[in-house]
Amino acid sequence: MLAASSLKQPLEELADHWAAQGHDRPVFSFASSAALARQIESSSAADLYISADHTWTDFLITQGRIDDAGIRTIARNQLVLAANTDAGLADRTGPETTLGAALKAGRVVVGNPDTVPLGRYTRDALDRQGLWQAIEGSIVPAASAQQAVRLVSRGETPLGIIYLSDTVGNQHVATLHRIETTEPIEYLALRLPASAHPDADRFLDLLTSERAAEIFQKHGFTAP
């Protein structure tokens, strides 16, 4: 199964739940939605594709690789500006500090806006507020949402715009601001046409179940 990297924790827990019911545990390949869509375009075999936005499902539809009739929205997320806890920025940034001022406190890791949904959501949100151009010189582009989290968690960059879900249980980052996006951050799941696995549809059903909603919520996601 091909899945957006930001879904690793809830999907691994759902896989454990699925295996506990007597099924074979799913095997995931986690990467940026763009990289996974390119794999599908080149006929990479998989049962399910779970994307972090509509851009790459729309791309696959236009390429004739998938049918939009089977797409399901399984969860939503939010953007936050986060700081490495050892950088001291959280102590110097209070509620009165604007997002624009906080962004100027140091280098900022964001997803590559050309290839990573996290980056596209970030660029669109900051463009709307007139902030994107102001910080372009301090941006560190990441190849996936998980790489962005790692860089700010390790202190390789003091700031990062990441998903709210990636701050849950992460003691190395502190949330400075929540960032309103121009569109909902939605995760889309679908069965790929080449899939022949007998349990693919049932696992897809699990992703939209009440049990899945509980697990997604536990990891900082919200219901679609």
PDB file of C-alpha atoms in Angstrom:
ATOM      1  CA  MET A   1       0.000   0.000   0.000  1.00  0.00           C
ATOM      2  CA  LEU A   2       1.292   3.433  -0.954  1.00  0.00           C
ATOM      3  CA  ALA A   3       0.620   6.141   1.627  1.00  0.00           C
ATOM      4  CA  ALA A   4       1.530   9.744   2.405  1.00  0.00           C
ATOM      5  CA  SER A   5       4.357   9.877   4.926  1.00  0.00           C
ATOM      6  CA  SER A   6       2.397  12.004   7.402  1.00  0.00           C
ATOM      7  CA  LEU A   7       0.001   9.077   7.943  1.00  0.00           C
ATOM      8  CA  LYS A   8       2.651   6.638   9.154  1.00  0.00           C
ATOM      9  CA  GLN A   9       1.679   6.479  12.836  1.00  0.00           C
ATOM     10  CA  PRO A  10      -2.113   6.031  12.487  1.00  0.00           C
ATOM     11  CA  LEU A  11      -1.781   3.620   9.571  1.00  0.00           C
ATOM     12  CA  GLU A  12       0.727   1.456  11.442  1.00  0.00           C
ATOM     13  CA  GLU A  13      -1.692   1.308  14.370  1.00  0.00           C
ATOM     14  CA  LEU A  14      -4.560   0.443  12.036  1.00  0.00           C
ATOM     15  CA  ALA A  15      -2.390  -2.277  10.508  1.00  0.00           C
ATOM     16  CA  ASP A  16      -1.814  -3.722  13.993  1.00  0.00           C
ATOM     17  CA  HIS A  17      -5.570  -3.641  14.626  1.00  0.00           C
ATOM     18  CA  TRP A  18      -6.210  -5.355  11.283  1.00  0.00           C
ATOM     19  CA  ALA A  19      -3.637  -8.073  12.014  1.00  0.00           C
ATOM     20  CA  ALA A  20      -5.150  -8.635  15.452  1.00  0.00           C
ATOM     21  CA  GLN A  21      -8.400  -9.545  13.682  1.00  0.00           C
ATOM     22  CA  GLY A  22      -6.635 -12.453  11.995  1.00  0.00           C
ATOM     23  CA  HIS A  23      -5.683 -10.793   8.696  1.00  0.00           C
ATOM     24  CA  ASP A  24      -2.273 -10.535   7.099  1.00  0.00           C
ATOM     25  CA  ARG A  25      -0.634  -7.298   8.197  1.00  0.00           C
ATOM     26  CA  PRO A  26      -0.536  -4.722   5.370  1.00  0.00           C
ATOM     27  CA  VAL A  27       2.851  -3.618   4.070  1.00  0.00           C
ATOM     28  CA  PHE A  28       3.151   0.133   3.540  1.00  0.00           C
ATOM     29  CA  SER A  29       5.454   2.236   1.428  1.00  0.00           C
ATOM     30  CA  PHE A  30       5.503   5.760   2.888  1.00  0.00           C
ATOM     31  CA  ALA A  31       6.691   8.764   0.868  1.00  0.00           C
ATOM     32  CA  SER A  32       5.411  12.071  -0.482  1.00  0.00           C
ATOM     33  CA  SER A  33       2.099  11.801  -2.327  1.00  0.00           C
ATOM     34  CA  ALA A  34       3.823  13.066  -5.481  1.00  0.00           C
ATOM     35  CA  ALA A  35       6.535  10.404  -5.417  1.00  0.00           C
ATOM     36  CA  LEU A  36       3.938   7.690  -4.905  1.00  0.00           C
ATOM     37  CA  ALA A  37       1.742   9.030  -7.708  1.00  0.00           C
ATOM     38  CA  ARG A  38       4.738   8.889 -10.031  1.00  0.00           C
ATOM     39  CA  GLN A  39       5.263   5.262  -9.029  1.00  0.00           C
ATOM     40  CA  ILE A  40       1.648   4.512  -9.932  1.00  0.00           C
ATOM     41  CA  GLU A  41       2.069   6.367 -13.217  1.00  0.00           C
ATOM     42  CA  SER A  42       4.987   4.082 -14.052  1.00  0.00           C
ATOM     43  CA  SER A  43       2.837   1.012 -13.272  1.00  0.00           C
ATOM     44  CA  SER A  44       4.195   0.257  -9.811  1.00  0.00           C
ATOM     45  CA  ALA A  45       2.099  -2.559  -8.338  1.00  0.00           C
ATOM     46  CA  ALA A  46       0.110  -1.779  -5.159  1.00  0.00           C
ATOM     47  CA  ASP A  47      -3.350  -2.299  -3.710  1.00  0.00           C
ATOM     48  CA  LEU A  48      -4.207   1.100  -2.220  1.00  0.00           C
ATOM     49  CA  TYR A  49      -3.037   4.682  -2.663  1.00  0.00           C
ATOM     50  CA  ILE A  50      -3.537   7.220   0.132  1.00  0.00           C
ATOM     51  CA  SER A  51      -2.750  10.797  -0.835  1.00  0.00           C
ATOM     52  CA  ALA A  52      -2.386  13.926   1.310  1.00  0.00           C
ATOM     53  CA  ASP A  53      -4.244  16.102  -1.185  1.00  0.00           C
ATOM     54  CA  HIS A  54      -6.381  16.222  -4.326  1.00  0.00           C
ATOM     55  CA  THR A  55      -3.591  17.374  -6.628  1.00  0.00           C
ATOM     56  CA  TRP A  56      -2.059  13.947  -7.073  1.00  0.00           C
ATOM     57  CA  THR A  57      -5.298  11.994  -7.233  1.00  0.00           C
ATOM     58  CA  ASP A  58      -6.452  14.479  -9.901  1.00  0.00           C
ATOM     59  CA  PHE A  59      -3.154  13.900 -11.725  1.00  0.00           C
ATOM     60  CA  LEU A  60      -3.715  10.139 -11.753  1.00  0.00           C
ATOM     61  CA  ILE A  61      -7.280  10.601 -12.953  1.00  0.00           C
ATOM     62  CA  THR A  62      -6.092  12.685 -15.904  1.00  0.00           C
ATOM     63  CA  GLN A  63      -3.465  10.015 -16.670  1.00  0.00           C
ATOM     64  CA  GLY A  64      -6.204   7.383 -16.737  1.00  0.00           C
ATOM     65  CA  ARG A  65      -4.592   5.483 -13.857  1.00  0.00           C
ATOM     66  CA  ILE A  66      -7.511   5.660 -11.407  1.00  0.00           C
ATOM     67  CA  ASP A  67     -11.270   6.177 -11.342  1.00  0.00           C
ATOM     68  CA  ASP A  68     -12.515   9.046  -9.180  1.00  0.00           C
ATOM     69  CA  ALA A  69     -15.649   7.081  -8.250  1.00  0.00           C
ATOM     70  CA  GLY A  70     -13.768   5.008  -5.674  1.00  0.00           C
ATOM     71  CA  ILE A  71     -11.990   7.835  -3.832  1.00  0.00           C
ATOM     72  CA  ARG A  72     -12.778   8.184  -0.128  1.00  0.00           C
ATOM     73  CA  THR A  73     -11.824  10.983   2.249  1.00  0.00           C
ATOM     74  CA  ILE A  74     -10.522   9.375   5.428  1.00  0.00           C
ATOM     75  CA  ALA A  75      -9.158  12.223   7.585  1.00  0.00           C
ATOM     76  CA  ARG A  76      -8.199  15.901   7.774  1.00  0.00           C
ATOM     77  CA  ASN A  77      -5.241  17.796   9.221  1.00  0.00           C
ATOM     78  CA  GLN A  78      -4.035  21.314  10.037  1.00  0.00           C
ATOM     79  CA  LEU A  79      -0.840  23.291   9.506  1.00  0.00           C
ATOM     80  CA  VAL A  80       1.214  24.692  12.383  1.00  0.00           C
ATOM     81  CA  LEU A  81       4.382  26.695  12.745  1.00  0.00           C
ATOM     82  CA  ALA A  82       6.509  24.674  15.159  1.00  0.00           C
ATOM     83  CA  ALA A  83       9.852  25.363  16.828  1.00  0.00           C
ATOM     84  CA  ASN A  84      12.530  23.022  18.062  1.00  0.00           C
ATOM     85  CA  THR A  85      12.205  23.014  21.852  1.00  0.00           C
ATOM     86  CA  ASP A  86      15.958  23.468  22.366  1.00  0.00           C
ATOM     87  CA  ALA A  87      16.089  26.558  20.140  1.00  0.00           C
ATOM     88  CA  GLY A  88      14.444  28.743  22.792  1.00  0.00           C
ATOM     89  CA  LEU A  89      12.020  30.264  20.299  1.00  0.00           C
ATOM     90  CA  ALA A  90       8.931  29.033  22.127  1.00  0.00           C
ATOM     91  CA  ASP A  91      10.033  30.940  25.244  1.00  0.00           C
ATOM     92  CA  ARG A  92      10.538  34.150  23.247  1.00  0.00           C
ATOM     93  CA  THR A  93       7.342  33.847  21.201  1.00  0.00           C
ATOM     94  CA  GLY A  94       4.127  34.570  23.025  1.00  0.00           C
ATOM     95  CA  PRO A  95       0.466  34.806  21.947  1.00  0.00           C
ATOM     96  CA  GLU A  96       1.023  38.441  20.966  1.00  0.00           C
ATOM     97  CA  THR A  97       3.694  37.508  18.406  1.00  0.00           C
ATOM     98  CA  THR A  98       2.304  37.529  14.888  1.00  0.00           C
ATOM     99  CA  LEU A  99       2.891  34.679  12.475  1.00  0.00           C
ATOM    100  CA  GLY A 100       4.948  36.990  10.277  1.00  0.00           C
ATOM    101  CA  ALA A 101       7.214  37.970  13.159  1.00  0.00           C
ATOM    102  CA  ALA A 102       7.628  34.372  14.318  1.00  0.00           C
ATOM    103  CA  LEU A 103       8.606  33.257  10.812  1.00  0.00           C
ATOM    104  CA  LYS A 104      11.508  35.709  10.828  1.00  0.00           C
ATOM    105  CA  ALA A 105      13.103  34.091  13.893  1.00  0.00           C
ATOM    106  CA  GLY A 106      15.235  31.663  11.873  1.00  0.00           C
ATOM    107  CA  ARG A 107      15.401  29.193   9.010  1.00  0.00           C
ATOM    108  CA  VAL A 108      12.106  27.447   8.309  1.00  0.00           C
ATOM    109  CA  VAL A 109      11.767  23.929   6.926  1.00  0.00           C
ATOM    110  CA  VAL A 110       8.704  23.416   4.737  1.00  0.00           C
ATOM    111  CA  GLY A 111       7.689  20.742   2.296  1.00  0.00           C
ATOM    112  CA  ASN A 112       8.830  21.377  -1.255  1.00  0.00           C
ATOM    113  CA  PRO A 113       5.754  23.180  -2.651  1.00  0.00           C
ATOM    114  CA  ASP A 114       6.280  21.733  -6.133  1.00  0.00           C
ATOM    115  CA  THR A 115       6.191  18.100  -5.055  1.00  0.00           C
ATOM    116  CA  VAL A 116       4.935  17.782  -1.468  1.00  0.00           C
ATOM    117  CA  PRO A 117       1.331  18.535  -0.422  1.00  0.00           C
ATOM    118  CA  LEU A 118       2.562  19.979   2.891  1.00  0.00           C
ATOM    119  CA  GLY A 119       4.578  22.517   0.912  1.00  0.00           C
ATOM    120  CA  ARG A 120       1.745  23.398  -1.444  1.00  0.00           C
ATOM    121  CA  TYR A 121      -0.646  23.979   1.458  1.00  0.00           C
ATOM    122  CA  THR A 122       2.046  26.094   3.134  1.00  0.00           C
ATOM    123  CA  ARG A 123       2.795  28.245   0.097  1.00  0.00           C
ATOM    124  CA  ASP A 124      -0.900  28.835  -0.619  1.00  0.00           C
ATOM    125  CA  ALA A 125      -1.615  29.765   3.005  1.00  0.00           C
ATOM    126  CA  LEU A 126       1.348  32.126   3.349  1.00  0.00           C
ATOM    127  CA  ASP A 127       0.759  33.645  -0.105  1.00  0.00           C
ATOM    128  CA  ARG A 128      -2.740  34.597   0.971  1.00  0.00           C
ATOM    129  CA  GLN A 129      -1.294  36.403   4.000  1.00  0.00           C
ATOM    130  CA  GLY A 130       1.485  38.074   1.997  1.00  0.00           C
ATOM    131  CA  LEU A 131       4.195  36.174   3.886  1.00  0.00           C
ATOM    132  CA  TRP A 132       5.617  33.669   1.403  1.00  0.00           C
ATOM    133  CA  GLN A 133       7.932  36.011  -0.476  1.00  0.00           C
ATOM    134  CA  ALA A 134       9.145  37.541   2.787  1.00  0.00           C
ATOM    135  CA  ILE A 135      10.549  34.206   4.012  1.00  0.00           C
ATOM    136  CA  GLU A 136      11.654  32.573   0.740  1.00  0.00           C
ATOM    137  CA  GLY A 137      15.311  33.288   1.521  1.00  0.00           C
ATOM    138  CA  SER A 138      15.158  31.370   4.809  1.00  0.00           C
ATOM    139  CA  ILE A 139      13.213  28.343   3.564  1.00  0.00           C
ATOM    140  CA  VAL A 140      14.699  24.833   3.734  1.00  0.00           C
ATOM    141  CA  PRO A 141      12.694  22.585   1.354  1.00  0.00           C
ATOM    142  CA  ALA A 142      11.942  19.036   2.486  1.00  0.00           C
ATOM    143  CA  ALA A 143      11.243  16.064   0.243  1.00  0.00           C
ATOM    144  CA  SER A 144       8.369  14.825   2.430  1.00  0.00           C
ATOM    145  CA  ALA A 145       6.319  15.803   5.459  1.00  0.00           C
ATOM    146  CA  GLN A 146       8.280  13.363   7.612  1.00  0.00           C
ATOM    147  CA  GLN A 147      11.605  14.833   6.539  1.00  0.00           C
ATOM    148  CA  ALA A 148      10.326  18.279   7.559  1.00  0.00           C
ATOM    149  CA  VAL A 149       9.419  16.931  10.991  1.00  0.00           C
ATOM    150  CA  ARG A 150      12.803  15.264  11.407  1.00  0.00           C
ATOM    151  CA  LEU A 151      14.715  18.426  10.540  1.00  0.00           C
ATOM    152  CA  VAL A 152      12.926  20.591  13.083  1.00  0.00           C
ATOM    153  CA  SER A 153      12.834  17.814  15.713  1.00  0.00           C
ATOM    154  CA  ARG A 154      16.618  17.384  15.494  1.00  0.00           C
ATOM    155  CA  GLY A 155      17.198  21.129  15.582  1.00  0.00           C
ATOM    156  CA  GLU A 156      18.741  21.180  12.115  1.00  0.00           C
ATOM    157  CA  THR A 157      16.326  24.021  11.466  1.00  0.00           C
ATOM    158  CA  PRO A 158      14.866  26.014  14.385  1.00  0.00           C
ATOM    159  CA  LEU A 159      11.432  26.361  12.770  1.00  0.00           C
ATOM    160  CA  GLY A 160       9.198  24.198  10.640  1.00  0.00           C
ATOM    161  CA  ILE A 161       5.759  24.394   9.124  1.00  0.00           C
ATOM    162  CA  ILE A 162       4.423  20.916   9.688  1.00  0.00           C
ATOM    163  CA  TYR A 163       1.139  19.130  10.253  1.00  0.00           C
ATOM    164  CA  LEU A 164      -0.556  19.403  13.636  1.00  0.00           C
ATOM    165  CA  SER A 165      -0.607  15.593  13.783  1.00  0.00           C
ATOM    166  CA  ASP A 166       3.201  15.548  13.707  1.00  0.00           C
ATOM    167  CA  THR A 167       3.383  17.499  16.961  1.00  0.00           C
ATOM    168  CA  VAL A 168       1.343  14.947  18.923  1.00  0.00           C
ATOM    169  CA  GLY A 169       3.634  13.130  21.339  1.00  0.00           C
ATOM    170  CA  ASN A 170       6.698  14.888  19.891  1.00  0.00           C
ATOM    171  CA  GLN A 171       8.637  16.403  22.798  1.00  0.00           C
ATOM    172  CA  HIS A 172      11.170  17.999  20.467  1.00  0.00           C
ATOM    173  CA  VAL A 173       8.782  20.541  18.930  1.00  0.00           C
ATOM    174  CA  ALA A 174       6.498  23.235  20.324  1.00  0.00           C
ATOM    175  CA  THR A 175       3.587  24.744  18.407  1.00  0.00           C
ATOM    176  CA  LEU A 176       3.857  28.518  17.949  1.00  0.00           C
ATOM    177  CA  HIS A 177       0.946  29.196  15.587  1.00  0.00           C
ATOM    178  CA  ARG A 178      -1.834  27.361  13.838  1.00  0.00           C
ATOM    179  CA  ILE A 179      -2.018  28.365  10.186  1.00  0.00           C
ATOM    180  CA  GLU A 180      -5.329  28.618   8.358  1.00  0.00           C
ATOM    181  CA  THR A 181      -5.192  27.006   4.913  1.00  0.00           C
ATOM    182  CA  THR A 182      -7.003  28.113   1.783  1.00  0.00           C
ATOM    183  CA  GLU A 183      -8.560  24.653   1.433  1.00  0.00           C
ATOM    184  CA  PRO A 184      -9.131  21.704   3.770  1.00  0.00           C
ATOM    185  CA  ILE A 185      -6.171  19.361   4.200  1.00  0.00           C
ATOM    186  CA  GLU A 186      -7.748  16.062   3.268  1.00  0.00           C
ATOM    187  CA  TYR A 187      -6.392  12.523   2.961  1.00  0.00           C
ATOM    188  CA  LEU A 188      -7.853  10.495   0.117  1.00  0.00           C
ATOM    189  CA  ALA A 189      -7.779   6.705  -0.166  1.00  0.00           C
ATOM    190  CA  LEU A 190      -8.631   4.470  -3.099  1.00  0.00           C
ATOM    191  CA  ARG A 191      -8.116   0.984  -4.421  1.00  0.00           C
ATOM    192  CA  LEU A 192      -5.822   0.854  -7.423  1.00  0.00           C
ATOM    193  CA  PRO A 193      -7.169  -0.856 -10.568  1.00  0.00           C
ATOM    194  CA  ALA A 194      -4.314  -3.367 -10.658  1.00  0.00           C
ATOM    195  CA  SER A 195      -5.060  -4.636  -7.149  1.00  0.00           C
ATOM    196  CA  ALA A 196      -6.146  -8.248  -6.920  1.00  0.00           C
ATOM    197  CA  HIS A 197      -5.876  -8.661  -3.151  1.00  0.00           C
ATOM    198  CA  PRO A 198      -9.124 -10.099  -1.721  1.00  0.00           C
ATOM    199  CA  ASP A 199      -8.910  -7.921   1.415  1.00  0.00           C
ATOM    200  CA  ALA A 200      -8.172  -4.590  -0.286  1.00  0.00           C
ATOM    201  CA  ASP A 201     -11.787  -3.378  -0.226  1.00  0.00           C
ATOM    202  CA  ARG A 202     -12.248  -4.501   3.374  1.00  0.00           C
ATOM    203  CA  PHE A 203      -9.157  -2.603   4.510  1.00  0.00           C
ATOM    204  CA  LEU A 204     -10.423   0.427   2.613  1.00  0.00           C
ATOM    205  CA  ASP A 205     -13.677   0.072   4.560  1.00  0.00           C
ATOM    206  CA  LEU A 206     -11.650  -0.014   7.783  1.00  0.00           C
ATOM    207  CA  LEU A 207     -10.040   3.330   6.878  1.00  0.00           C
ATOM    208  CA  THR A 208     -13.466   4.995   6.946  1.00  0.00           C
ATOM    209  CA  SER A 209     -14.755   3.172  10.030  1.00  0.00           C
ATOM    210  CA  GLU A 210     -15.417   4.533  13.523  1.00  0.00           C
ATOM    211  CA  ARG A 211     -12.367   2.630  14.783  1.00  0.00           C
ATOM    212  CA  ALA A 212     -10.186   4.392  12.226  1.00  0.00           C
ATOM    213  CA  ALA A 213     -11.681   7.770  13.172  1.00  0.00           C
ATOM    214  CA  GLU A 214     -10.712   7.117  16.809  1.00  0.00           C
ATOM    215  CA  ILE A 215      -7.137   6.235  15.831  1.00  0.00           C
ATOM    216  CA  PHE A 216      -6.775   9.227  13.517  1.00  0.00           C
ATOM    217  CA  GLN A 217      -8.080  11.529  16.263  1.00  0.00           C
ATOM    218  CA  LYS A 218      -5.633  10.027  18.760  1.00  0.00           C
ATOM    219  CA  HIS A 219      -2.798  11.021  16.424  1.00  0.00           C
ATOM    220  CA  GLY A 220      -3.984  14.597  15.897  1.00  0.00           C
ATOM    221  CA  PHE A 221      -6.129  14.234  12.803  1.00  0.00           C
ATOM    222  CA  THR A 222      -9.802  15.177  12.515  1.00  0.00           C
ATOM    223  CA  ALA A 223     -12.784  13.509  10.873  1.00  0.00           C
ATOM    224  CA  PRO A 224     -13.447  14.372   7.211  1.00  0.00           C
TER     225      PRO A 224
END
